[in-house]
Amino acid sequence: MQGISATALALALLMPASALAQEQGAAPAAPPPESPASPAAAGDIVVTGFRQSLEAALNVKRDTISAVDAIVAEDIAKFPDQNLAESLQRIPGISIQRDAGEGRAITVRGLGAQFTRVRVNGLETVATATDGASSNRDRAFDFNVFASELFNSIVVHKTAEASLDEGSLGAVVDLNTGNPLAAKKPGVTVVGSAVASYNDLSKNWGPRLAGLVSYRNEAGTFGVSLSAAYQTTDNFELGNNSVRWVQTPFNSVNGNACYSVSATNPAPKLYSGGVYNNNAACNQASLGFHPRIPRYGLVRHDRDRLGITGSVQFAPTDRTKISIDALYSKFKETREESWGEVLLRSNERSIDVVNPVYDANNNMVSATLNNAYVRTEHYLRKSSTEFYQVGGTWDQDVTDNFRFTLLGGISKSDANIPVETTIVLDDRDANGYSYDYSNMKAPKLAFGTSVTDPANFQLAEIRDRPSDVVNRFKTVQLRTEWDVTEGFQLKLGGMWRRFNFDTTGYTRDTAVCGNGGKDLVLGTITCSPNGTLGPNAVYGFPVDGNLTQLFTLGNAGQPAGTTTQWLVANLANAADYTKLYSRALTPDVGNIRSVQETTSGGYMQVDVKGTILGLDYAGNAGIRYAHTGQRSTGILGPISRTIARSYDDWLPSFNLALYPVKSVIIRAAIAKVMTRPTLGNLTPGGSVDGFNYKISYGNPDLQPYRATNFDLGAEWYFAPGAIFSVAGFVKKIESFPVSQAYSATYASTGLPKEALLPSSPAYINFDPNQIYTITTNVNGSGATLKGVEIALQLPFKVFASGILGNFGVLGNATFIDSSATYKVQGPVVVPNGKLVDAVRTGTLFGVSKQAYNGTLYYDDGRFSARVMASYRGAYIDANSATGNVFEGYGPTTNLDASMRYKLTDAIEVSLEGNNLLDTYRYRYTDIDANRNYENNHFGRTILIGARFKM
């Protein structure tokens, strides 16, 4: 990959050779027209269906100077995919991240979702949903918030222009809703669709409904449209989870005591105490990695998605058009999890290990555990994301050669979690538990004691963590265009934008027992001192059938011998019994923070086109200025702080398109670009993790990600509706915030005990001399990313007729090489020792080195069918913890298919299948050892539906 720019240039120059041969003697081609589409000329073949959407998208791509890709609906309320993110993955250079089996976020040319800016009807915005851990608290846009039926096009700008909003190192994505004045005919148009979806893992059905009413008057001066879409699903996610791996000494290994006790160091079976013994068995176990919380379980996703759009357009003259667009979306999810596990994390001191087995990567891949800390968890989260946006646009031709667009609007995304409850049942001295990770993706986990007998459990912990994340945008822009002379256009504009990010979080968490005395919840039982084991130990409330329910694991990919039934708490009864929701809320200080950014600035851009030395060209060059004022607020310990600062960016850009022949375009671009820092990193506050003994805090003085982008590509439009393209890109990232970690005692931080969660081991067994890993972010030295995109769109009618001519293929491949330097904490190298600080080089987070997408389609105007396959290579997405270096996801392959048949010109029926391979999502921790973090699947989804238009 070292010579990527030269390689791309060579391919670009070689590719059109055959086209040049075909067009010997042809007159030089004129630059493409300004508009993305034009009415069909008399005698042209009118293309309909899926092929129509492909050709319309190709027109958008061909008719721009910068590098652009698009997806266009073939008709109103008929977007070609069920999910916007899943549509985007068909574009070269784009990969997606899935949540609950559906596309959620995108990666463009190797850069994650936080590096992509998204605009809805021209206005930048952020839509926030929740994932397995929490709400999205970053700049990333969650595409699963919106129903795809509400949109008629997506345009992806891969290279920067001065007139394009700043803030992206990857791309600017435009989502566009209805345009009533563009209706094909005057009068009222009504479109409706109804789809039933079935998931073969959850065995549940759900409806998907959409409708649109649009009106355009005969004169084409007034139009109005209203659309709505609703969907509900009830899907399962089944699999296993280790919650990372760790090195820690145990109480004994194969009968060898790992600690000696004396009068001054008592407690042979406690979480601490005693003097560590240096013997071979204990040392090997101490240095080997073992799973922290090995478990199988079910995650249930009940989702409801409602979307409404409205648009009013008024064009009293050919020179004036006024548009008002509104979008409302509500995305609700009930997420329920049931887990059966052993809590090795922080409890190894009490556990006796028998028959451990180690692999070549220093993993204790299997063992039997006695005095094990058995736990079951029942979790419930209710979340709702409510989004709205209202915007207005005034397009005015002042004269024949001067025009302006005035654009303004507001948007708000509120992701609220009123309930996030966990009830924990414990059996803290179970014997005979065994695990076997010889197959990392499908471990065997077997309980040696009954986990279906209430008498073996106590209700030991209750949690509730309500939170809220709100993003607001206010935008005003003025864009002007002046046709100075033929082939020379001047663009000037100004903008003001305010972005507010606010997140709050609270907890009602507590362990039922502290260190002896009355319980901390109801005050009705007397607890045993910490670490007391045996059948008479009291660490929670006794449970019975009223407080429990039996859980049965379905198809989670588990091998024979895995325990598949266990008790979990009955959430409603347990919450009532413990009066959970009557408990006072405690601020979760790490999740109470805000950022306000006010951006103002402007741009100047010159667009040119013409002919030089017989070669047609079009280009633009300009500079964009952005002033950013930032105020960040956060809490660390008992202190709330607000930090203000500002910075300026001058962002020049240049795009050039050359037309050596009619069917070939060579594109080149250079631009300075920037992305503002990750929101979570800007807080002057932080969080204290008393489970993993970690403290993290933000840095409001982080510099933006700044980069210089170089792009070179060639496109060969060798037939109608066909293209072969190659593009090379280099992103030299000049500033790249990196995580920095060091070790220190809790006392050295100056934080009080109250900064810890009351349910954490660090709070229960508070020790000011406990060593913590302390992490923050600093401005790093930068990184480099290089890549090549190759794409082919080929309708078979180019070389075939009849039935074969109705087929076609779409395909693209992306190859990326990237490098960045990170400060990490590697494994412990001496028994009972500390993690080792190190510097490690790796790919940029979120970058897959390879990605492929392919579609085979058939479309004869009445019947159409598609089979779509996508592959994304493995990638790291974060620094890991507990001695593991990086964590990320394994490679995935997804297969989807669809069929549509027009019964009449007005009625169409469809059959679709998503995730037909029932692909598992494998997440690993430690890039060298590839230890299991989680492995789960979501089932296949079949959709049967009908659509009408009148």
mmCIF file of N, CA, C and O in Angstrom, residues 57 67 115 177 180 191 259 281 287 318 343 422 441 593 617 675 737 751 757 773 786 817 874:
data_model
loop_
_atom_site.group_PDB
_atom_site.id
_atom_site.type_symbol
_atom_site.label_atom_id
_atom_site.label_comp_id
_atom_site.label_asym_id
_atom_site.label_seq_id
_atom_site.Cartn_x
_atom_site.Cartn_y
_atom_site.Cartn_z
ATOM 1 N N ALA A 57 -29.038 7.495 -9.610
ATOM 2 C CA ALA A 57 -27.884 7.687 -8.723
ATOM 3 C C ALA A 57 -26.614 7.909 -9.530
ATOM 4 O O ALA A 57 -25.752 8.716 -9.161
ATOM 5 N N ALA A 67 -16.050 14.193 -5.644
ATOM 6 C CA ALA A 67 -16.362 12.763 -5.585
ATOM 7 C C ALA A 67 -17.638 12.560 -4.784
ATOM 8 O O ALA A 67 -17.688 12.846 -3.586
ATOM 9 N N PHE A 115 -16.587 10.750 12.515
ATOM 10 C CA PHE A 115 -15.900 11.568 11.521
ATOM 11 C C PHE A 115 -16.791 11.912 10.337
ATOM 12 O O PHE A 115 -16.322 12.522 9.366
ATOM 13 N N THR A 177 -35.697 14.213 2.234
ATOM 14 C CA THR A 177 -37.072 13.732 2.261
ATOM 15 C C THR A 177 -37.815 14.253 1.038
ATOM 16 O O THR A 177 -37.212 14.717 0.081
ATOM 17 N N PRO A 180 -42.403 17.759 -3.087
ATOM 18 C CA PRO A 180 -43.696 17.659 -3.793
ATOM 19 C C PRO A 180 -43.720 18.331 -5.151
ATOM 20 O O PRO A 180 -44.442 17.877 -6.046
ATOM 21 N N VAL A 191 -49.787 6.911 -1.851
ATOM 22 C CA VAL A 191 -48.972 5.695 -1.849
ATOM 23 C C VAL A 191 -49.079 5.057 -0.475
ATOM 24 O O VAL A 191 -49.061 5.750 0.547
ATOM 25 N N TYR A 259 -1.857 -18.394 48.979
ATOM 26 C CA TYR A 259 -1.655 -17.397 50.031
ATOM 27 C C TYR A 259 -1.364 -18.098 51.343
ATOM 28 O O TYR A 259 -1.925 -19.160 51.639
ATOM 29 N N ALA A 281 2.393 -23.566 40.279
ATOM 30 C CA ALA A 281 0.992 -23.656 39.873
ATOM 31 C C ALA A 281 0.292 -22.313 40.036
ATOM 32 O O ALA A 281 -0.455 -21.870 39.153
ATOM 33 N N LEU A 287 -0.404 -15.488 36.064
ATOM 34 C CA LEU A 287 0.021 -14.841 34.822
ATOM 35 C C LEU A 287 -0.863 -15.207 33.636
ATOM 36 O O LEU A 287 -0.874 -14.494 32.630
ATOM 37 N N ASP A 318 -40.710 31.613 -11.731
ATOM 38 C CA ASP A 318 -39.591 30.755 -12.079
ATOM 39 C C ASP A 318 -38.339 31.109 -11.286
ATOM 40 O O ASP A 318 -37.399 30.321 -11.227
ATOM 41 N N LEU A 343 -18.933 -14.829 38.498
ATOM 42 C CA LEU A 343 -18.292 -13.532 38.655
ATOM 43 C C LEU A 343 -16.871 -13.744 39.186
ATOM 44 O O LEU A 343 -16.606 -13.585 40.378
ATOM 45 N N THR A 422 -31.364 -3.566 36.911
ATOM 46 C CA THR A 422 -30.769 -4.894 37.021
ATOM 47 C C THR A 422 -31.022 -5.430 38.419
ATOM 48 O O THR A 422 -30.802 -4.718 39.407
ATOM 49 N N LYS A 441 -15.275 -19.108 20.191
ATOM 50 C CA LYS A 441 -16.568 -18.564 19.784
ATOM 51 C C LYS A 441 -17.739 -19.281 20.452
ATOM 52 O O LYS A 441 -18.827 -18.730 20.553
ATOM 53 N N ARG A 593 -22.719 15.875 32.053
ATOM 54 C CA ARG A 593 -21.797 16.794 31.395
ATOM 55 C C ARG A 593 -22.497 17.453 30.216
ATOM 56 O O ARG A 593 -23.562 17.012 29.783
ATOM 57 N N TYR A 617 -12.599 20.313 -19.004
ATOM 58 C CA TYR A 617 -12.363 20.214 -17.570
ATOM 59 C C TYR A 617 -13.447 20.987 -16.817
ATOM 60 O O TYR A 617 -14.132 21.854 -17.366
ATOM 61 N N THR A 675 -12.382 17.512 12.084
ATOM 62 C CA THR A 675 -13.513 16.997 12.857
ATOM 63 C C THR A 675 -13.303 17.412 14.299
ATOM 64 O O THR A 675 -12.209 17.218 14.852
ATOM 65 N N PRO A 737 -6.149 12.822 18.863
ATOM 66 C CA PRO A 737 -6.188 12.579 20.306
ATOM 67 C C PRO A 737 -6.029 11.097 20.621
ATOM 68 O O PRO A 737 -6.645 10.239 19.989
ATOM 69 N N LEU A 751 -9.755 12.072 45.374
ATOM 70 C CA LEU A 751 -11.186 11.819 45.298
ATOM 71 C C LEU A 751 -11.691 11.191 46.595
ATOM 72 O O LEU A 751 -10.992 10.384 47.215
ATOM 73 N N LEU A 757 -19.318 4.003 43.058
ATOM 74 C CA LEU A 757 -20.667 3.458 43.155
ATOM 75 C C LEU A 757 -20.781 2.616 44.420
ATOM 76 O O LEU A 757 -19.898 1.788 44.701
ATOM 77 N N THR A 773 -5.968 2.259 37.505
ATOM 78 C CA THR A 773 -5.519 2.695 36.186
ATOM 79 C C THR A 773 -6.221 4.009 35.862
ATOM 80 O O THR A 773 -7.462 4.061 35.810
ATOM 81 N N LYS A 786 -4.442 5.201 4.039
ATOM 82 C CA LYS A 786 -4.378 5.118 2.585
ATOM 83 C C LYS A 786 -5.357 4.062 2.114
ATOM 84 O O LYS A 786 -5.562 3.058 2.793
ATOM 85 N N ASP A 817 -5.113 0.813 4.265
ATOM 86 C CA ASP A 817 -3.969 0.636 5.154
ATOM 87 C C ASP A 817 -3.890 1.878 6.030
ATOM 88 O O ASP A 817 -3.944 3.005 5.520
ATOM 89 N N ALA A 874 -12.017 -7.806 9.705
ATOM 90 C CA ALA A 874 -11.841 -7.554 11.134
ATOM 91 C C ALA A 874 -11.297 -6.152 11.366
ATOM 92 O O ALA A 874 -10.617 -5.573 10.514
#
